[in-house]
Coordinates of C-alpha atoms in Angstrom, one line a residue:
M16 CA 136.9 53.1 66.9
L17 CA 135.3 49.8 65.3
D18 CA 138.6 48.7 64.8
L19 CA 139.8 49.4 68.9
T20 CA 137.1 48.0 70.3
W21 CA 139.1 44.9 71.9
L22 CA 139.8 47.8 74.4
L23 CA 136.4 47.1 76.1
I24 CA 137.7 43.9 76.8
A25 CA 141.9 44.7 77.4
V26 CA 140.8 47.7 79.5
P27 CA 138.6 46.5 82.6
L28 CA 140.7 43.0 82.3
A29 CA 143.8 44.7 82.9
S30 CA 142.3 46.5 85.9
S31 CA 141.3 43.4 87.2
A32 CA 144.9 41.8 87.6
F33 CA 146.5 45.3 88.1
L34 CA 144.2 45.6 91.3
L35 CA 145.1 41.6 92.4
L36 CA 148.8 42.1 91.3
G37 CA 149.2 45.1 93.1
G38 CA 148.2 44.1 97.1
K39 CA 147.1 45.6 99.5
R40 CA 149.1 48.7 99.0
L41 CA 146.3 49.5 96.7
D42 CA 143.6 49.6 99.4
P43 CA 143.0 52.7 99.7
W44 CA 142.1 53.9 96.3
G45 CA 142.3 50.9 94.3
H46 CA 137.9 50.8 93.9
W47 CA 138.6 54.1 91.8
V48 CA 140.8 52.2 89.6
G49 CA 137.9 49.7 88.8
V50 CA 135.5 52.3 88.6
A51 CA 137.7 53.9 86.2
A52 CA 138.3 50.9 83.8
S53 CA 134.4 50.5 83.8
G54 CA 133.6 54.0 83.0
T55 CA 136.7 54.1 80.1
A56 CA 135.1 50.6 78.8
F57 CA 131.8 52.8 78.4
L58 CA 133.4 55.9 76.9
V59 CA 134.9 53.5 73.8
G60 CA 131.9 51.7 73.7
L61 CA 130.0 55.1 73.2
V62 CA 132.1 56.5 70.5
A63 CA 131.6 53.2 68.7
L64 CA 127.9 53.5 69.3
I65 CA 128.6 56.8 67.5
Q66 CA 130.1 55.1 64.9
M67 CA 128.0 52.6 63.6
L68 CA 125.5 55.0 64.0
G69 CA 126.8 57.2 61.4
L70 CA 127.2 54.1 59.0
D71 CA 123.9 52.3 56.6
S72 CA 122.2 49.7 58.3
H73 CA 124.2 47.0 56.1
D74 CA 126.7 48.5 57.2
R75 CA 127.0 48.1 60.6
S76 CA 128.4 44.8 60.9
H77 CA 132.3 45.5 62.0
A78 CA 134.9 42.5 62.2
V79 CA 138.1 42.9 64.4
H80 CA 140.5 40.4 63.9
L81 CA 143.1 39.7 67.3
F82 CA 145.4 36.8 66.5
S83 CA 146.0 33.6 64.8
W84 CA 144.3 31.3 67.4
I85 CA 143.8 27.5 66.4
P86 CA 145.5 26.2 63.5
G87 CA 146.4 23.4 62.9
G88 CA 144.5 19.9 61.7
E89 CA 140.9 20.4 60.8
L90 CA 140.1 23.7 62.6
N91 CA 141.9 26.5 61.9
L92 CA 140.5 29.5 63.8
D93 CA 141.1 33.1 64.5
A94 CA 140.0 35.2 68.2
G95 CA 138.2 38.3 66.9
L96 CA 135.3 40.1 68.0
L97 CA 132.0 40.9 66.1
V98 CA 130.5 44.1 65.9
D99 CA 126.9 44.4 65.1
P100 CA 124.3 46.0 66.3
L101 CA 123.3 42.9 68.7
S102 CA 126.6 43.1 70.3
M103 CA 126.5 47.1 71.0
T104 CA 123.2 46.9 72.6
F105 CA 125.2 44.7 75.1
V106 CA 128.2 46.6 75.4
M107 CA 126.3 49.6 76.3
L108 CA 124.0 47.8 78.9
V109 CA 126.7 46.1 80.2
T110 CA 128.9 49.3 80.5
F111 CA 126.6 52.1 81.2
V112 CA 124.7 49.7 83.7
G113 CA 128.2 48.2 85.0
T114 CA 129.9 51.3 85.8
L115 CA 126.9 52.6 87.8
I116 CA 126.9 49.7 90.1
H117 CA 130.9 50.1 90.5
L118 CA 130.4 54.2 91.6
Y119 CA 127.5 52.6 94.0
S120 CA 129.7 50.0 95.3
V121 CA 131.9 52.6 96.6
A122 CA 130.0 53.5 99.0
Y123 CA 128.5 50.1 99.6
M124 CA 131.4 48.4 100.1
E125 CA 133.1 51.5 102.2
H126 CA 133.7 49.7 105.4
D127 CA 134.8 46.4 104.0
P128 CA 138.4 45.9 104.1
S129 CA 138.9 43.4 100.5
R130 CA 137.4 46.0 98.9
R131 CA 140.0 46.1 96.2
R132 CA 139.4 42.7 95.6
F133 CA 135.9 43.1 95.1
F134 CA 136.9 45.9 92.5
A135 CA 138.8 43.3 90.4
Y136 CA 136.3 40.7 90.6
L137 CA 133.5 43.5 89.5
N138 CA 135.8 44.2 86.2
L139 CA 136.8 40.8 85.5
F140 CA 133.2 40.3 85.4
V141 CA 132.7 42.7 83.2
A142 CA 135.3 42.2 80.8
A143 CA 134.4 38.3 80.7
M144 CA 131.0 39.7 79.5
L145 CA 132.1 41.4 77.2
L146 CA 134.6 38.9 75.4
L147 CA 131.1 36.6 75.7
V148 CA 129.3 39.3 73.3
L149 CA 131.8 40.4 70.7
A150 CA 133.0 37.1 70.1
D151 CA 133.3 36.1 66.5
S152 CA 133.2 32.1 67.1
Y153 CA 131.5 29.8 69.5
L154 CA 135.1 28.2 71.4
L155 CA 136.2 32.5 71.5
L156 CA 132.6 32.8 72.9
F157 CA 132.7 30.0 75.3
V158 CA 135.8 31.5 77.3
G159 CA 134.2 35.0 78.0
W160 CA 131.6 32.1 79.0
E161 CA 133.8 30.4 81.9
G162 CA 134.9 33.8 82.6
V163 CA 131.3 35.1 84.0
G164 CA 131.2 31.5 85.7
L165 CA 134.1 32.4 87.3
A166 CA 133.3 35.6 88.3
S167 CA 130.5 34.6 89.6
Y168 CA 131.7 32.2 91.8
L169 CA 134.0 34.8 93.0
L170 CA 132.0 37.3 93.6
I171 CA 128.7 35.3 95.0
G172 CA 131.6 33.6 97.4
F173 CA 132.6 36.8 98.5
W174 CA 132.4 36.5 102.0
N175 CA 133.4 33.4 101.9
H176 CA 134.1 32.7 105.7
K177 CA 130.0 32.1 106.1
P178 CA 129.7 28.4 105.1
E179 CA 126.5 29.0 103.6
Y180 CA 128.1 32.0 101.2
A181 CA 130.5 29.4 100.3
T182 CA 128.2 26.8 100.0
A183 CA 126.1 29.2 97.8
A184 CA 129.3 29.8 95.4
N185 CA 129.7 26.4 94.8
K186 CA 126.2 25.8 94.2
A187 CA 125.9 28.1 91.0
F188 CA 129.0 27.3 89.7
V189 CA 128.4 23.5 89.9
V190 CA 125.0 24.1 88.0
N191 CA 126.1 26.2 85.5
R192 CA 129.2 24.0 85.1
V193 CA 125.9 21.6 84.1
G194 CA 124.6 24.3 81.7
D195 CA 128.0 24.2 80.5
M196 CA 128.3 20.8 79.2
G197 CA 125.5 21.9 76.8
L198 CA 127.8 24.3 75.2
I199 CA 130.2 21.8 74.8
I200 CA 128.2 19.5 73.7
A201 CA 126.7 22.1 70.7
M202 CA 130.5 23.3 69.9
G203 CA 131.1 19.1 69.2
L204 CA 127.8 18.7 67.1
M205 CA 129.1 21.9 64.5
F206 CA 133.0 20.7 64.2
T207 CA 131.3 17.4 63.4
Y208 CA 128.7 18.6 60.9
F209 CA 130.3 22.0 59.8
G210 CA 134.2 21.4 60.5
A211 CA 134.1 25.2 62.1
L212 CA 132.8 27.1 65.1
D213 CA 133.1 30.4 64.0
F214 CA 129.5 32.5 63.5
E215 CA 130.4 33.1 59.7
S216 CA 131.1 29.5 58.7
V217 CA 128.5 27.8 61.1
F218 CA 125.5 29.8 60.0
A219 CA 126.4 29.5 56.5
A220 CA 126.3 26.1 56.6
A221 CA 123.6 25.9 58.9
D222 CA 121.2 26.7 55.2
G223 CA 122.3 23.2 54.3
A224 CA 122.5 21.0 57.3
T225 CA 119.7 18.7 58.3
T226 CA 116.5 19.5 60.4
A227 CA 117.8 16.5 63.1
Q228 CA 121.4 18.2 63.3
L229 CA 120.1 21.7 63.9
T230 CA 117.4 20.0 66.6
A231 CA 120.6 18.5 68.2
I232 CA 122.7 21.5 68.2
G233 CA 119.8 23.7 69.0
L234 CA 118.9 21.4 72.1
A235 CA 122.5 21.7 73.0
L236 CA 122.7 25.2 72.9
L237 CA 119.5 25.7 74.8
V238 CA 120.4 23.4 77.9
A239 CA 123.5 26.3 78.1
A240 CA 121.0 28.9 78.1
C241 CA 118.9 27.5 81.0
G242 CA 121.9 26.9 83.1
K243 CA 122.9 30.1 82.9
S244 CA 120.1 32.7 82.3
A245 CA 118.3 30.3 85.6
Q246 CA 115.8 28.5 83.1
F247 CA 114.1 25.5 84.7
P248 CA 114.9 22.7 84.9
L249 CA 118.9 25.0 85.9
Q250 CA 117.6 28.0 88.4
S251 CA 117.6 26.4 91.3
W252 CA 121.2 28.7 91.8
L253 CA 120.0 31.9 91.3
G254 CA 118.0 32.2 94.7
D255 CA 121.2 31.1 96.7
A256 CA 123.2 33.9 94.4
M257 CA 122.0 36.2 96.8
A258 CA 124.5 35.3 99.3
G259 CA 127.5 37.7 98.0
P260 CA 127.1 41.4 98.4
T261 CA 124.2 43.6 96.9
P262 CA 125.5 45.3 94.1
V263 CA 126.9 41.7 92.5
S264 CA 123.3 40.7 92.7
A265 CA 122.6 43.8 90.8
L266 CA 125.4 43.3 88.1
I267 CA 124.5 39.2 87.7
H268 CA 120.4 40.3 87.2
A269 CA 120.6 42.8 84.8
A270 CA 123.5 43.5 83.0
T271 CA 125.5 40.3 83.4
M272 CA 125.5 36.5 83.8
V273 CA 121.8 36.5 83.4
T274 CA 121.3 37.7 80.2
A275 CA 124.2 35.7 78.1
G276 CA 121.6 33.1 77.6
V277 CA 119.0 35.7 75.8
Y278 CA 122.5 36.2 73.7
L279 CA 123.1 33.6 73.1
I280 CA 119.5 32.3 71.6
V281 CA 119.4 35.0 69.5
R282 CA 122.8 35.1 68.1
S283 CA 122.1 31.3 67.3
A284 CA 118.8 32.8 65.0
P285 CA 120.4 31.1 61.7
I286 CA 120.6 27.2 63.6
Y287 CA 117.0 27.4 65.1
A288 CA 115.3 28.7 61.6
G289 CA 116.2 25.2 60.7
A290 CA 115.4 23.6 63.8
P291 CA 111.4 24.6 64.2
A292 CA 110.9 21.5 67.3
A293 CA 113.9 23.0 69.3
Q294 CA 112.6 27.0 69.0
T295 CA 109.4 25.3 69.8
T296 CA 111.0 24.4 73.1
V297 CA 112.6 27.8 73.7
A298 CA 109.5 29.3 73.9
A299 CA 108.3 26.6 76.1
I300 CA 110.6 26.8 79.2
G301 CA 110.6 30.1 78.8
A302 CA 106.7 30.5 79.3
F303 CA 107.1 27.8 82.3
T304 CA 109.6 29.4 84.0
L305 CA 108.1 33.2 84.2
I306 CA 105.0 31.5 85.9
L307 CA 107.1 29.0 88.4
G308 CA 110.0 32.3 88.9
A309 CA 106.3 34.3 89.7
L310 CA 104.7 32.3 91.7
I311 CA 108.6 31.5 93.9
G312 CA 108.4 35.2 94.1
M313 CA 105.3 35.3 95.4
A314 CA 106.4 33.5 98.9
K315 CA 109.4 35.0 99.4
D316 CA 109.8 37.6 102.7
D317 CA 113.2 38.0 101.5
I318 CA 113.9 41.1 99.8
K319 CA 116.8 39.8 97.7
K320 CA 115.4 36.7 97.0
A321 CA 111.8 38.2 95.7
L322 CA 113.8 40.0 93.2
A323 CA 115.6 36.7 92.6
A324 CA 112.7 35.1 91.5
S325 CA 111.4 38.5 90.1
T326 CA 114.5 37.9 87.7
M327 CA 113.7 33.9 86.8
S328 CA 110.9 35.2 85.9
Q329 CA 111.4 38.2 83.8
I330 CA 114.0 36.2 81.7
G331 CA 111.4 33.7 80.8
Y332 CA 109.7 36.3 79.1
M333 CA 112.7 36.9 76.9
M334 CA 113.5 33.0 76.7
L335 CA 110.0 32.9 75.5
A336 CA 110.0 35.5 72.6
A337 CA 113.4 34.5 71.3
G338 CA 112.1 31.2 71.0
L339 CA 109.4 32.8 69.1
G340 CA 111.7 33.5 65.8
P341 CA 112.1 36.9 64.2
I342 CA 108.7 38.1 65.4
G343 CA 110.4 37.9 68.5
Y344 CA 114.1 38.4 68.2
A345 CA 113.7 42.2 68.9
F346 CA 111.2 42.0 71.7
A347 CA 113.8 39.8 73.9
I348 CA 116.2 42.1 73.8
F349 CA 114.3 45.0 74.0
H350 CA 112.6 43.8 77.3
L351 CA 116.3 42.4 78.0
V352 CA 117.3 46.4 78.0
T353 CA 114.7 47.9 79.7
H354 CA 115.0 44.9 82.1
G355 CA 118.9 46.1 82.8
F356 CA 117.4 48.9 84.3
F357 CA 114.7 49.0 86.6
K358 CA 115.9 45.6 88.0
A359 CA 119.3 47.3 88.6
G360 CA 117.9 49.9 90.4
M361 CA 115.3 47.7 92.3
F362 CA 118.6 45.7 93.7
L363 CA 120.1 48.6 94.5
G364 CA 117.0 49.8 95.8
A365 CA 117.2 46.8 98.0
G366 CA 120.5 47.4 98.7
S367 CA 120.1 51.0 100.2
V368 CA 117.0 49.6 102.4
M369 CA 119.7 46.9 103.7
H370 CA 122.3 49.7 104.6
G371 CA 119.6 51.9 106.0
M372 CA 117.7 48.8 108.3
N373 CA 121.3 47.1 109.8
D374 CA 121.6 44.7 106.6
Q375 CA 118.1 43.2 107.1
V376 CA 116.5 41.5 104.2
D377 CA 113.0 40.1 105.5
M378 CA 110.8 42.5 104.5
R379 CA 108.2 41.4 107.2
R380 CA 110.5 44.1 109.3
F381 CA 110.4 46.9 107.1
G382 CA 106.9 48.5 106.5
A383 CA 106.8 52.4 106.4
L384 CA 110.2 52.8 105.0
R385 CA 108.8 56.0 102.4
T386 CA 109.1 58.5 105.1
A387 CA 112.4 57.5 106.0
M388 CA 114.0 56.8 102.7
V389 CA 112.5 58.7 99.7
T390 CA 114.5 58.7 97.4
T391 CA 115.1 55.2 97.5
W392 CA 111.1 55.0 98.0
V393 CA 111.0 56.8 94.8
T394 CA 113.3 55.3 92.6
F395 CA 112.4 51.9 93.9
G396 CA 109.1 52.9 92.6
L397 CA 109.9 54.0 89.5
G398 CA 111.2 50.4 88.6
W399 CA 108.1 48.9 90.3
L400 CA 105.5 51.1 88.0
A401 CA 108.1 49.7 85.2
I402 CA 108.6 46.1 85.8
L403 CA 104.5 45.7 86.0
G404 CA 104.5 47.1 82.9
V405 CA 102.4 50.2 83.3
P406 CA 102.4 52.8 80.5
P407 CA 104.2 54.9 79.4
F408 CA 107.1 53.1 82.0
S409 CA 109.5 50.7 80.2
G410 CA 108.1 47.9 80.9
F411 CA 105.0 48.2 79.5
W412 CA 106.8 49.2 75.5
S413 CA 108.6 46.1 75.9
K414 CA 106.8 43.0 77.9
D415 CA 103.5 44.0 76.2
K416 CA 105.1 43.5 72.9
I417 CA 106.1 39.9 74.2
I418 CA 103.0 39.0 75.2
E419 CA 101.5 40.3 72.4
A420 CA 103.7 38.7 70.0
A421 CA 103.4 35.3 71.9
F422 CA 99.6 35.2 70.5
V423 CA 100.4 34.8 67.4
G424 CA 100.6 31.5 65.7
E425 CA 98.4 28.9 64.6
G426 CA 96.4 26.0 66.5
A427 CA 96.8 25.3 70.4
Q428 CA 100.3 27.2 70.4
P429 CA 99.4 30.9 71.0
W430 CA 96.6 30.5 73.5
I431 CA 99.1 28.4 75.6
L432 CA 101.9 30.6 74.9
G433 CA 100.2 33.8 75.0
G434 CA 98.1 33.0 78.0
A435 CA 101.1 32.2 79.8
A436 CA 102.5 35.6 79.1
L437 CA 98.9 37.6 79.9
I438 CA 98.6 35.5 83.9
G439 CA 102.7 36.2 84.2
A440 CA 102.0 40.0 84.1
G441 CA 99.2 39.6 86.7
L442 CA 101.3 37.4 88.9
T443 CA 103.9 39.8 88.7
A444 CA 101.8 42.7 89.7
F445 CA 100.9 40.8 92.7
Y446 CA 104.1 39.7 94.1
M447 CA 106.3 43.1 93.1
S448 CA 103.8 45.4 94.6
R449 CA 103.5 43.1 97.7
L450 CA 107.5 43.5 97.8
F451 CA 107.2 47.4 97.0
F452 CA 104.0 47.6 99.8
M453 CA 105.5 45.3 102.5
T454 CA 108.6 46.9 102.2
F455 CA 108.1 50.6 102.0
H456 CA 104.2 51.2 103.0
G457 CA 101.9 50.2 106.1
K458 CA 103.1 50.5 109.9
A459 CA 106.5 50.1 110.9
R460 CA 107.6 46.6 112.2
W461 CA 111.0 47.8 112.8
T462 CA 113.2 46.1 115.6
D463 CA 115.2 48.5 118.2
D464 CA 118.0 48.3 117.1
Q465 CA 117.2 49.2 113.8
H466 CA 117.2 53.5 112.7
P467 CA 116.5 53.8 108.6
H468 CA 118.2 56.8 106.5
E469 CA 118.6 57.1 103.5
S470 CA 121.7 56.5 102.4
P471 CA 125.0 59.1 100.8
A472 CA 124.4 60.2 97.1
L473 CA 127.6 57.4 96.1
M474 CA 124.8 55.0 96.4
T475 CA 121.1 57.1 95.6
V476 CA 123.0 58.7 92.2
P477 CA 123.3 55.1 90.2
M478 CA 119.7 54.7 91.6
I479 CA 118.2 57.8 90.1
I480 CA 119.8 57.4 86.8
L481 CA 118.6 54.2 86.6
A482 CA 115.3 55.5 87.5
V483 CA 115.2 58.1 84.7
G484 CA 115.8 54.8 82.2
S485 CA 113.2 52.8 83.8
A486 CA 110.8 55.5 83.5
F487 CA 111.7 57.1 80.2
L488 CA 113.8 54.7 78.3
G489 CA 111.6 51.7 77.0
L490 CA 109.3 54.7 75.3
F491 CA 112.5 56.5 73.1
L492 CA 113.3 53.0 72.2
A493 CA 109.7 51.8 71.2
M494 CA 109.1 55.7 68.8
G495 CA 109.1 54.5 65.9
D496 CA 110.2 51.1 65.9
R497 CA 113.7 52.3 66.4
F498 CA 114.7 49.7 68.7
S499 CA 113.6 46.7 66.3
T500 CA 115.1 48.4 63.3
W501 CA 118.3 48.9 64.8
L502 CA 118.4 44.5 65.6
E503 CA 117.6 43.5 61.5
P504 CA 120.5 43.9 60.8
V505 CA 121.0 40.5 63.1
T506 CA 117.7 39.4 63.4
G507 CA 116.2 40.5 59.7
H508 CA 112.8 41.9 59.2
A509 CA 110.0 40.5 60.9
E510 CA 107.0 40.5 58.4
H511 CA 103.5 41.7 60.7
H512 CA 101.8 39.0 62.0
E513 CA 98.5 39.7 63.3
P514 CA 97.8 37.5 66.6
V515 CA 95.0 35.8 67.6
L516 CA 93.1 38.6 69.6
P517 CA 93.2 42.1 68.6
V518 CA 96.2 44.1 70.2
P519 CA 93.7 46.3 71.7
V520 CA 91.6 43.2 73.6
I521 CA 95.4 42.4 74.9
M522 CA 96.6 45.1 75.9
I523 CA 93.2 45.7 77.8
A524 CA 93.5 42.4 79.2
T525 CA 97.2 42.7 80.9
L526 CA 96.4 45.9 82.2
V527 CA 92.9 44.5 83.7
L528 CA 95.3 41.5 85.4
V529 CA 98.3 44.2 86.3
A530 CA 95.3 46.1 88.0
L531 CA 93.5 43.2 90.2
G532 CA 97.5 42.0 91.0
V533 CA 98.1 45.6 92.3
W534 CA 95.1 45.8 94.5
A535 CA 95.1 42.1 96.0
A536 CA 99.0 43.1 97.4
W537 CA 97.6 46.5 98.6
R538 CA 94.5 44.8 100.3
K539 CA 97.0 42.1 101.8
Y540 CA 100.3 43.6 102.2
G541 CA 99.4 47.6 102.4
A542 CA 96.2 48.4 104.2
A543 CA 96.1 45.3 105.9
D544 CA 98.8 44.5 109.0
V545 CA 101.7 42.0 107.9
P546 CA 102.6 39.8 110.7
E547 CA 106.0 40.4 111.7
V548 CA 106.0 36.0 111.6
A549 CA 105.0 34.5 108.4
P550 CA 102.2 32.5 109.2
A551 CA 101.4 29.1 108.8
A552 CA 100.7 28.1 105.0
S553 CA 99.2 25.8 102.8
L554 CA 101.3 22.9 100.7
A555 CA 101.7 25.2 97.6
T556 CA 103.2 29.0 99.3
I557 CA 105.3 26.1 101.6
A558 CA 106.5 24.6 98.0
A559 CA 107.0 28.4 96.8
R560 CA 109.3 29.2 100.0
N561 CA 111.0 26.1 99.1
D562 CA 111.5 26.9 95.2
M563 CA 109.4 24.6 94.2
F564 CA 111.5 22.0 95.9
Q565 CA 113.7 22.1 93.5
D566 CA 116.8 21.4 95.5
S567 CA 115.5 18.0 96.4
V568 CA 113.8 16.8 93.4
N569 CA 118.0 17.7 92.4
R570 CA 119.2 15.5 95.6
G571 CA 116.3 12.6 94.5
V572 CA 116.8 12.8 90.7
F573 CA 120.9 13.6 90.5
E574 CA 122.8 13.4 93.0
R575 CA 121.9 10.9 95.3
P576 CA 121.8 8.2 92.3
G577 CA 124.8 9.8 91.3
T578 CA 126.2 8.9 94.8
H579 CA 125.0 5.7 94.5
L580 CA 127.2 4.9 91.6
T581 CA 129.9 5.7 92.5
R582 CA 130.5 4.4 95.7
T583 CA 128.6 1.0 93.9
L584 CA 131.7 1.4 91.3
V585 CA 134.3 2.2 94.1
Y586 CA 133.3 -1.0 95.9
A587 CA 133.4 -3.0 92.0
D588 CA 136.4 -2.0 91.7
A589 CA 137.9 -3.0 95.4
A590 CA 135.8 -5.8 95.3
L591 CA 136.8 -7.0 91.7
V592 CA 139.8 -5.3 89.8
D593 CA 142.1 -5.0 92.9
A594 CA 141.3 -8.1 94.5
A595 CA 142.2 -10.1 91.5
V596 CA 145.3 -7.9 90.8
D597 CA 146.0 -8.6 94.5
K598 CA 145.1 -12.3 94.2
T599 CA 147.4 -12.7 91.2
A600 CA 150.6 -10.9 93.1
G601 CA 149.9 -12.3 95.6
G602 CA 150.2 -15.7 94.7
W603 CA 153.2 -15.2 92.7
A604 CA 154.4 -14.1 96.1
R605 CA 153.7 -17.0 97.8
T606 CA 155.6 -19.2 94.4
G607 CA 159.0 -16.9 95.3
E608 CA 158.6 -17.4 98.4
S609 CA 158.7 -21.0 97.8
V610 CA 161.2 -21.5 95.8
R611 CA 162.9 -19.0 97.1
K612 CA 163.8 -21.5 100.3
T613 CA 165.3 -24.2 97.9
Q614 CA 168.4 -21.2 98.0
N615 CA 169.9 -21.7 101.0
G616 CA 173.4 -21.5 100.0
Q617 CA 174.5 -25.6 100.9
V618 CA 176.1 -27.7 98.2
R619 CA 174.9 -31.2 99.4
S620 CA 171.2 -29.4 98.5
Y621 CA 172.5 -28.1 94.9
A622 CA 174.2 -31.7 94.2
L623 CA 170.6 -33.5 95.7
T624 CA 169.0 -31.1 93.1
M625 CA 171.2 -31.8 90.7
L626 CA 170.9 -35.4 91.1
V627 CA 167.1 -35.6 91.5
G628 CA 167.2 -33.2 87.7
L629 CA 169.2 -35.8 86.4
V630 CA 166.9 -38.8 87.0
I631 CA 164.1 -37.2 86.2
V632 CA 165.7 -36.1 82.7
I633 CA 166.7 -40.2 82.3
L634 CA 162.9 -41.5 82.6
V635 CA 161.7 -38.7 80.3
V636 CA 163.9 -39.9 77.7
V637 CA 163.2 -43.6 78.8
Q638 CA 159.7 -43.0 78.4
G639 CA 160.1 -41.7 75.2
G640 CA 161.2 -44.1 73.7
L641 CA 159.5 -46.9 74.9

C-alpha cells in the first residue's frame, strides 16, 4: 500500500475534475462523490499507516517514484513521494478531518445551487494539500503549495456575487503570493548552492554548507511559512478569509492551508540546524504572533473572526516550538494535530450556531444558546476546554509541552519566549471564554427573526467525533511519549533539557493564568449583561478590532509607495522614452514631407535640380583643385 500512496492525491483530484466537468447534471448527487473521494483517501492513508506501524522505526521512510519530471541541464529532477511519519501524520489529519468537513458540508450547503462546484473545490483543496506534504522535493511541494493557494482563493470567494467576498479572496491570494516569493527565492538559493531541489540531496548538501548560505535559505523559507500560516507580518488575510462558507474556514484553519507553513519549517529541519539565527527568528515570529493573535481575538465580536484570530495565535505556538529546534519539532506537530481537532470542531460549531441563528455572526446578538442547541454547546465546550489547556483535554498535553520547551535555553531567550508562551495561555483563556460565554451563556439577545434550533445529524455527528478527539486524542498520543517517538525518524531524538523553571512551577503558573482568564471572562461576559452594541472603546481595543491596523500599515508601507513608483515610471516612460521616440519619428516624417515636395513629376523641375547638382559638383572639384 505504501507504493500506492499516489492514490491519496489522484482520487480527490480526479473527483474534483469529474465534478467540474460533469456540469449541472451532477447537481443532485455530485456532493456525495466528493465525500466518497475524501473518505477513500482516508482509507488508503489508514491502510498505509497500519503498514508503516508494522515496520521498524528506521524503515519508516518510503520513497515512491512517479515519473521523470525535469531531465535536462544541471537540474535533473524526478517526481516522487516521500512517505514517512511526518507526511503520514498530515495525511491522516487532512483526510480524516477533511472527510468530516465534507460530510458536514452536505447539510450546511444543502440549499446552495452550486453545491457540486463547492465540493469540487474542497476535493481540489485536499488533493493539493496531500501533494504538498507527500512531495519528495521542494519544487513538487511548491506545486501543491500553489494548488492550496488556488483552492483557497476559489473557496474564500465562493459567494463572489458579494463584492466584499470577492475582495477577501483577492486579498488572501495576493498576500500569499508575497509569501510564495520566499519559497521561490529559497529554491533559487538551493539550486545555486547545492545544484538540487529534492529533499535528500539538499539535506545531504546542507551538512557542508556555510552558515550564511543556510541562514539565507532559512529566512526565505520563513517568509513563505509566514504567508501560508498567517504569521506576522503576512497575517492580514486570515480574518477576511472568513468570507467563505464556514466549512471552508474549518478546512483552512484546522487541516490544510495554515498548517503548511509549520510543515515547511519542520521538514526543513536540517537547514535550520545549521542556521541558528534563522531558527531563532522562527521562534521570535511565532512568539510575537501568538500574542498578537490573542490580543486581536479579545476584541472581535464576529464569532468566525474571533476563531480566526485564535488560529493565528495557536499557529504562533507551533512556529515558536518549531523555532526551538529538535526539542520543539515534535511538540509543534503534536499541537498541530490536536489543534486540528478542536479548532475544526469549534468552526463547525460556529457554523451550527449560524445555521440556527439565521446566519448571524455577531456574538452580541447570541447568548443563552446552550438551552436551544445542546449538542452544539457540549461539543463546542469540549473544544473550548481543549484549547484552554485544561487537563486532561487534548490541548493540555500539546500546548503545555510547548510552554515548557520555551523555557529551555540560556540567557534571556528562555525568559522572553517562555514568558510569551505563558502570557499567551492566559490571554487564550480570556478571549476563548469570552467567545464561549457570549455565545452560549448569559441572557438571550436574539432578534425577533431568530429562532435558534439544533442542526441536523449530518452536521452534529462530525462535531461529536471531533469533540471526542478534542477530549481524548492528546492523552492517547502523549502516553509513553508515543507521538514524539513516532516522529523521531524525521525530527531526530531530542535530548532532555531542564527548563530554567521547574516543570511543576510552569504547569501551575499556566493553570493559574488560565483560571484567571476564565474568571475574568465569566465576570464580564457570563455573569454580567452584554451590551447588544459594542460600547465605546480605548485606543488599544479599537486597534485590536481593526487587526492592529495591519491593512493601513500595508497600504502605507507597500501599496501607496508602490502605486506612486508605478505612476512615476509610467510618467517617465511617457515623458522621456515615448517622447524621444515620437520626436525622432516626427523629425524624420517632416524631413520626408519636405523631400517629397521635390517629386512633383515636372521635367523642368528635374532638369533644374540636375543643373544645380552639376554646378555644386563643379564648384567642389574646382575648390578642391585650388
